[in-house]
PDB file of C-alpha atoms in Angstrom:
ATOM      1  CA  MET A 322       0.000   0.000   0.000  1.00  0.00           C
ATOM      2  CA  SER A 323       1.442   3.086  -1.001  1.00  0.00           C
ATOM      3  CA  THR A 324       0.620   6.369   0.279  1.00  0.00           C
ATOM      4  CA  PRO A 325       0.350   9.391  -1.930  1.00  0.00           C
ATOM      5  CA  ILE A 326       3.681  10.673  -0.654  1.00  0.00           C
ATOM      6  CA  GLU A 327       5.395   7.425  -1.472  1.00  0.00           C
ATOM      7  CA  ALA A 328       3.733   7.382  -4.886  1.00  0.00           C
ATOM      8  CA  LYS A 329       4.976  10.891  -5.578  1.00  0.00           C
ATOM      9  CA  ALA A 330       8.441   9.989  -4.351  1.00  0.00           C
ATOM     10  CA  GLY A 331       8.457   6.814  -6.468  1.00  0.00           C
ATOM     11  CA  SER A 332       7.382   8.710  -9.556  1.00  0.00           C
ATOM     12  CA  SER A 333      10.006  11.392  -8.980  1.00  0.00           C
ATOM     13  CA  VAL A 334      12.667   8.675  -8.659  1.00  0.00           C
ATOM     14  CA  ALA A 335      11.385   7.090 -11.864  1.00  0.00           C
ATOM     15  CA  ALA A 336      11.423  10.479 -13.573  1.00  0.00           C
ATOM     16  CA  ALA A 337      14.989  11.080 -12.388  1.00  0.00           C
ATOM     17  CA  ARG A 338      16.020   7.659 -13.672  1.00  0.00           C
ATOM     18  CA  SER A 339      14.424   8.245 -17.052  1.00  0.00           C
ATOM     19  CA  ALA A 340      16.150  11.651 -17.265  1.00  0.00           C
ATOM     20  CA  LYS A 341      19.485   9.951 -16.453  1.00  0.00           C
ATOM     21  CA  SER A 342      18.893   7.296 -19.092  1.00  0.00           C
ATOM     22  CA  ALA A 343      17.968   9.971 -21.636  1.00  0.00           C
ATOM     23  CA  LYS A 344      21.209  11.831 -20.805  1.00  0.00           C
ATOM     24  CA  ALA A 345      23.107   8.567 -20.963  1.00  0.00           C
ATOM     25  CA  ALA A 346      21.568   7.809 -24.362  1.00  0.00           C
ATOM     26  CA  LYS A 347      22.521  11.282 -25.628  1.00  0.00           C
ATOM     27  CA  SER A 348      26.059  10.986 -24.281  1.00  0.00           C
ATOM     28  CA  SER A 349      26.278   7.458 -25.688  1.00  0.00           C
ATOM     29  CA  LYS A 350      25.272   8.803 -29.124  1.00  0.00           C
ATOM     30  CA  LYS A 351      27.878  11.560 -28.811  1.00  0.00           C
ATOM     31  CA  THR A 352      30.510   9.019 -27.821  1.00  0.00           C
ATOM     32  CA  TYR A 353      29.696   6.851 -30.833  1.00  0.00           C
ATOM     33  CA  LEU A 354      29.703   9.903 -33.083  1.00  0.00           C
ATOM     34  CA  ILE A 355      33.102  11.034 -31.754  1.00  0.00           C
ATOM     35  CA  PHE A 356      34.486   7.488 -32.023  1.00  0.00           C
ATOM     36  CA  PHE A 357      33.195   7.072 -35.592  1.00  0.00           C
ATOM     37  CA  SER A 358      34.504  10.519 -36.595  1.00  0.00           C
ATOM     38  CA  SER A 359      37.919   9.665 -35.133  1.00  0.00           C
ATOM     39  CA  TRP A 360      38.076   6.453 -37.148  1.00  0.00           C
ATOM     40  CA  VAL A 361      37.064   8.222 -40.345  1.00  0.00           C
ATOM     41  CA  LEU A 362      39.680  10.900 -39.682  1.00  0.00           C
ATOM     42  CA  LEU A 363      42.381   8.263 -39.023  1.00  0.00           C
ATOM     43  CA  ILE A 364      41.498   6.338 -42.181  1.00  0.00           C
ATOM     44  CA  ALA A 365      41.459   9.508 -44.295  1.00  0.00           C
ATOM     45  CA  THR A 366      44.811  10.581 -42.860  1.00  0.00           C
ATOM     46  CA  GLY A 367      46.286   7.142 -43.582  1.00  0.00           C
ATOM     47  CA  VAL A 368      45.033   7.186 -47.174  1.00  0.00           C
ATOM     48  CA  LEU A 369      46.338  10.711 -47.739  1.00  0.00           C
ATOM     49  CA  GLY A 370      49.717   9.828 -46.204  1.00  0.00           C
ATOM     50  CA  THR A 371      49.951   6.720 -48.377  1.00  0.00           C
ATOM     51  CA  MET A 372      49.167   8.706 -51.517  1.00  0.00           C
ATOM     52  CA  LEU A 373      51.773  11.363 -50.702  1.00  0.00           C
ATOM     53  CA  TYR A 374      54.432   8.759 -49.881  1.00  0.00           C
ATOM     54  CA  THR A 375      53.677   6.831 -53.080  1.00  0.00           C
ATOM     55  CA  GLU A 376      54.005  10.003 -55.144  1.00  0.00           C
ATOM     56  CA  GLN A 377      57.320  10.805 -53.469  1.00  0.00           C
ATOM     57  CA  LEU A 378      58.599   7.287 -54.211  1.00  0.00           C
ATOM     58  CA  LYS A 379      57.532   7.586 -57.852  1.00  0.00           C
ATOM     59  CA  LYS A 380      59.440  10.838 -58.250  1.00  0.00           C
ATOM     60  CA  GLN A 381      62.520   9.418 -56.549  1.00  0.00           C
ATOM     61  CA  LEU A 382      62.486   6.239 -58.638  1.00  0.00           C
ATOM     62  CA  SER A 383      61.970   8.121 -61.880  1.00  0.00           C
ATOM     63  CA  SER A 384      64.868  10.474 -61.127  1.00  0.00           C
ATOM     64  CA  GLU A 385      67.146   7.554 -60.215  1.00  0.00           C
ATOM     65  CA  LEU A 386      66.121   5.699 -63.349  1.00  0.00           C
ATOM     66  CA  ALA A 387      66.755   8.763 -65.485  1.00  0.00           C
ATOM     67  CA  SER A 388      70.228   9.239 -64.016  1.00  0.00           C
ATOM     68  CA  GLN A 389      71.108   5.562 -64.463  1.00  0.00           C
ATOM     69  CA  THR A 390      69.882   5.655 -68.048  1.00  0.00           C
ATOM     70  CA  GLU A 391      71.922   8.780 -68.731  1.00  0.00           C
ATOM     71  CA  LEU A 392      75.053   7.138 -67.319  1.00  0.00           C
ATOM     72  CA  GLN A 393      74.507   4.027 -69.410  1.00  0.00           C
ATOM     73  CA  LEU A 394      73.983   6.101 -72.555  1.00  0.00           C
ATOM     74  CA  GLN A 395      77.167   8.038 -71.917  1.00  0.00           C
ATOM     75  CA  ALA A 396      79.103   4.807 -71.381  1.00  0.00           C
ATOM     76  CA  MET A 397      77.697   3.318 -74.581  1.00  0.00           C
ATOM     77  CA  GLN A 398      78.509   6.464 -76.522  1.00  0.00           C
ATOM     78  CA  ALA A 399      82.079   6.490 -75.229  1.00  0.00           C
ATOM     79  CA  GLN A 400      82.472   2.818 -76.131  1.00  0.00           C
ATOM     80  CA  TYR A 401      81.069   3.443 -79.604  1.00  0.00           C
ATOM     81  CA  GLN A 402      83.437   6.372 -80.156  1.00  0.00           C
ATOM     82  CA  GLU A 403      86.368   4.259 -79.024  1.00  0.00           C
ATOM     83  CA  GLN A 404      85.438   1.422 -81.376  1.00  0.00           C
ATOM     84  CA  LEU A 405      84.977   3.871 -84.223  1.00  0.00           C
ATOM     85  CA  GLU A 406      88.418   5.367 -83.614  1.00  0.00           C
ATOM     86  CA  GLN A 407      89.976   1.897 -83.491  1.00  0.00           C
ATOM     87  CA  LEU A 408      88.278   1.021 -86.761  1.00  0.00           C
ATOM     88  CA  LYS A 409      89.524   4.217 -88.400  1.00  0.00           C
ATOM     89  CA  VAL A 410      93.076   3.521 -87.237  1.00  0.00           C
ATOM     90  CA  SER A 411      92.827  -0.050 -88.498  1.00  0.00           C
ATOM     91  CA  VAL A 412      91.478   1.013 -91.896  1.00  0.00           C
ATOM     92  CA  ASN A 413      94.157   3.683 -92.250  1.00  0.00           C
ATOM     93  CA  ALA A 414      96.841   1.133 -91.384  1.00  0.00           C
ATOM     94  CA  ASP A 415      95.408  -1.308 -93.927  1.00  0.00           C
ATOM     95  CA  MET A 416      95.302   1.409 -96.565  1.00  0.00           C
ATOM     96  CA  THR A 417      98.916   2.344 -95.841  1.00  0.00           C
ATOM     97  CA  THR A 418      99.944  -1.304 -96.133  1.00  0.00           C
ATOM     98  CA  LEU A 419      98.022  -1.679 -99.364  1.00  0.00           C
ATOM     99  CA  GLN A 420      99.544   1.504-100.783  1.00  0.00           C
ATOM    100  CA  THR A 421     102.994   0.160 -99.945  1.00  0.00           C
ATOM    101  CA  LYS A 422     102.191  -3.085-101.763  1.00  0.00           C
ATOM    102  CA  ILE A 423     100.888  -1.187-104.771  1.00  0.00           C
ATOM    103  CA  ASP A 424     104.027   0.901-104.918  1.00  0.00           C
ATOM    104  CA  SER A 425     106.234  -2.190-104.716  1.00  0.00           C
ATOM    105  CA  PHE A 426     104.176  -3.880-107.454  1.00  0.00           C
ATOM    106  CA  ASN A 427     104.530  -0.778-109.613  1.00  0.00           C
ATOM    107  CA  GLU A 428     108.300  -0.837-109.140  1.00  0.00           C
ATOM    108  CA  LEU A 429     108.394  -4.544-109.920  1.00  0.00           C
ATOM    109  CA  LEU A 430     106.222  -3.975-112.967  1.00  0.00           C
ATOM    110  CA  ALA A 431     108.474  -1.193-114.213  1.00  0.00           C
ATOM    111  CA  PHE A 432     111.525  -3.387-113.641  1.00  0.00           C
ATOM    112  CA  THR A 433     109.845  -6.295-115.420  1.00  0.00           C
ATOM    113  CA  LYS A 434     108.913  -4.134-118.396  1.00  0.00           C
ATOM    114  CA  ASP A 435     112.472  -2.880-118.627  1.00  0.00           C
ATOM    115  CA  ASN A 436     113.906  -6.412-118.488  1.00  0.00           C
ATOM    116  CA  ALA A 437     111.225  -8.152-120.527  1.00  0.00           C
ATOM    117  CA  ASN A 438     112.300 -10.152-123.517  1.00  0.00           C
ATOM    118  CA  SER A 439     110.408 -12.215-125.977  1.00  0.00           C
ATOM    119  CA  LYS A 440     110.813 -15.426-123.969  1.00  0.00           C
ATOM    120  CA  THR A 441     108.891 -14.429-120.801  1.00  0.00           C
ATOM    121  CA  ASP A 442     105.777 -12.384-120.196  1.00  0.00           C
ATOM    122  CA  ASN A 443     105.382 -11.839-116.448  1.00  0.00           C
ATOM    123  CA  SER A 444     103.840  -8.405-116.889  1.00  0.00           C
ATOM    124  CA  ASN A 445     100.295  -9.806-117.315  1.00  0.00           C
ATOM    125  CA  GLN A 446     100.470 -11.475-113.910  1.00  0.00           C
ATOM    126  CA  LEU A 447     101.715  -8.277-112.311  1.00  0.00           C
ATOM    127  CA  TYR A 448      98.964  -6.228-113.962  1.00  0.00           C
ATOM    128  CA  THR A 449      96.354  -8.707-112.679  1.00  0.00           C
ATOM    129  CA  GLN A 450      97.734  -8.539-109.163  1.00  0.00           C
ATOM    130  CA  LEU A 451      97.907  -4.764-109.352  1.00  0.00           C
ATOM    131  CA  ALA A 452      94.263  -4.567-110.459  1.00  0.00           C
ATOM    132  CA  GLU A 453      93.197  -6.776-107.533  1.00  0.00           C
ATOM    133  CA  VAL A 454      95.130  -4.636-105.069  1.00  0.00           C
ATOM    134  CA  LYS A 455      93.552  -1.466-106.493  1.00  0.00           C
ATOM    135  CA  LYS A 456      90.079  -3.002-106.111  1.00  0.00           C
ATOM    136  CA  LYS A 457      90.773  -3.750-102.453  1.00  0.00           C
ATOM    137  CA  LEU A 458      92.112  -0.244-101.942  1.00  0.00           C
ATOM    138  CA  ASP A 459      88.947   1.236-103.446  1.00  0.00           C
ATOM    139  CA  GLU A 460      86.792  -0.943-101.185  1.00  0.00           C
ATOM    140  CA  LEU A 461      88.722   0.195 -98.113  1.00  0.00           C
ATOM    141  CA  LYS A 462      88.351   3.833 -99.175  1.00  0.00           C
ATOM    142  CA  GLN A 463      84.578   3.350 -99.540  1.00  0.00           C
ATOM    143  CA  ASN A 464      84.411   1.766 -96.078  1.00  0.00           C
ATOM    144  CA  LEU A 465      86.345   4.665 -94.629  1.00  0.00           C
ATOM    145  CA  ASP A 466      84.005   7.158 -96.321  1.00  0.00           C
ATOM    146  CA  VAL A 467      81.027   5.325 -94.856  1.00  0.00           C
ATOM    147  CA  LEU A 468      82.582   5.509 -91.394  1.00  0.00           C
ATOM    148  CA  LYS A 469      83.114   9.248 -91.679  1.00  0.00           C
TER     149      LYS A 469
END
């Protein structure tokens, strides 16, 4: 049996409890909202940081690759120039050797013509050899012109 005073006191306690639970529900919603916002902010920051770091790595890798490529191209160019110079020296040496042989064949041919008699005819062989040597000399000159 409750008296009217107890009923009023019981209802005021119930009202106080419901007010506390309403405040607790509001603070619980705020807590969830703050927690959810924090997670979204952390995720967004992580994604942004990842994108910036990836972009920085791309720039660094591309600059390193460009410098390595440039070094390799310079090395290849130097090697090519060296080979070209060696080839020029070799061709010039071959041409000098061939010119020496042609001169000696010309001297031999002149000597043979001077000493030729009706019994022997070595001049045809010398002319043939001289023509072959001149052909080779012309080929070497063409190769040298191509290299220039």
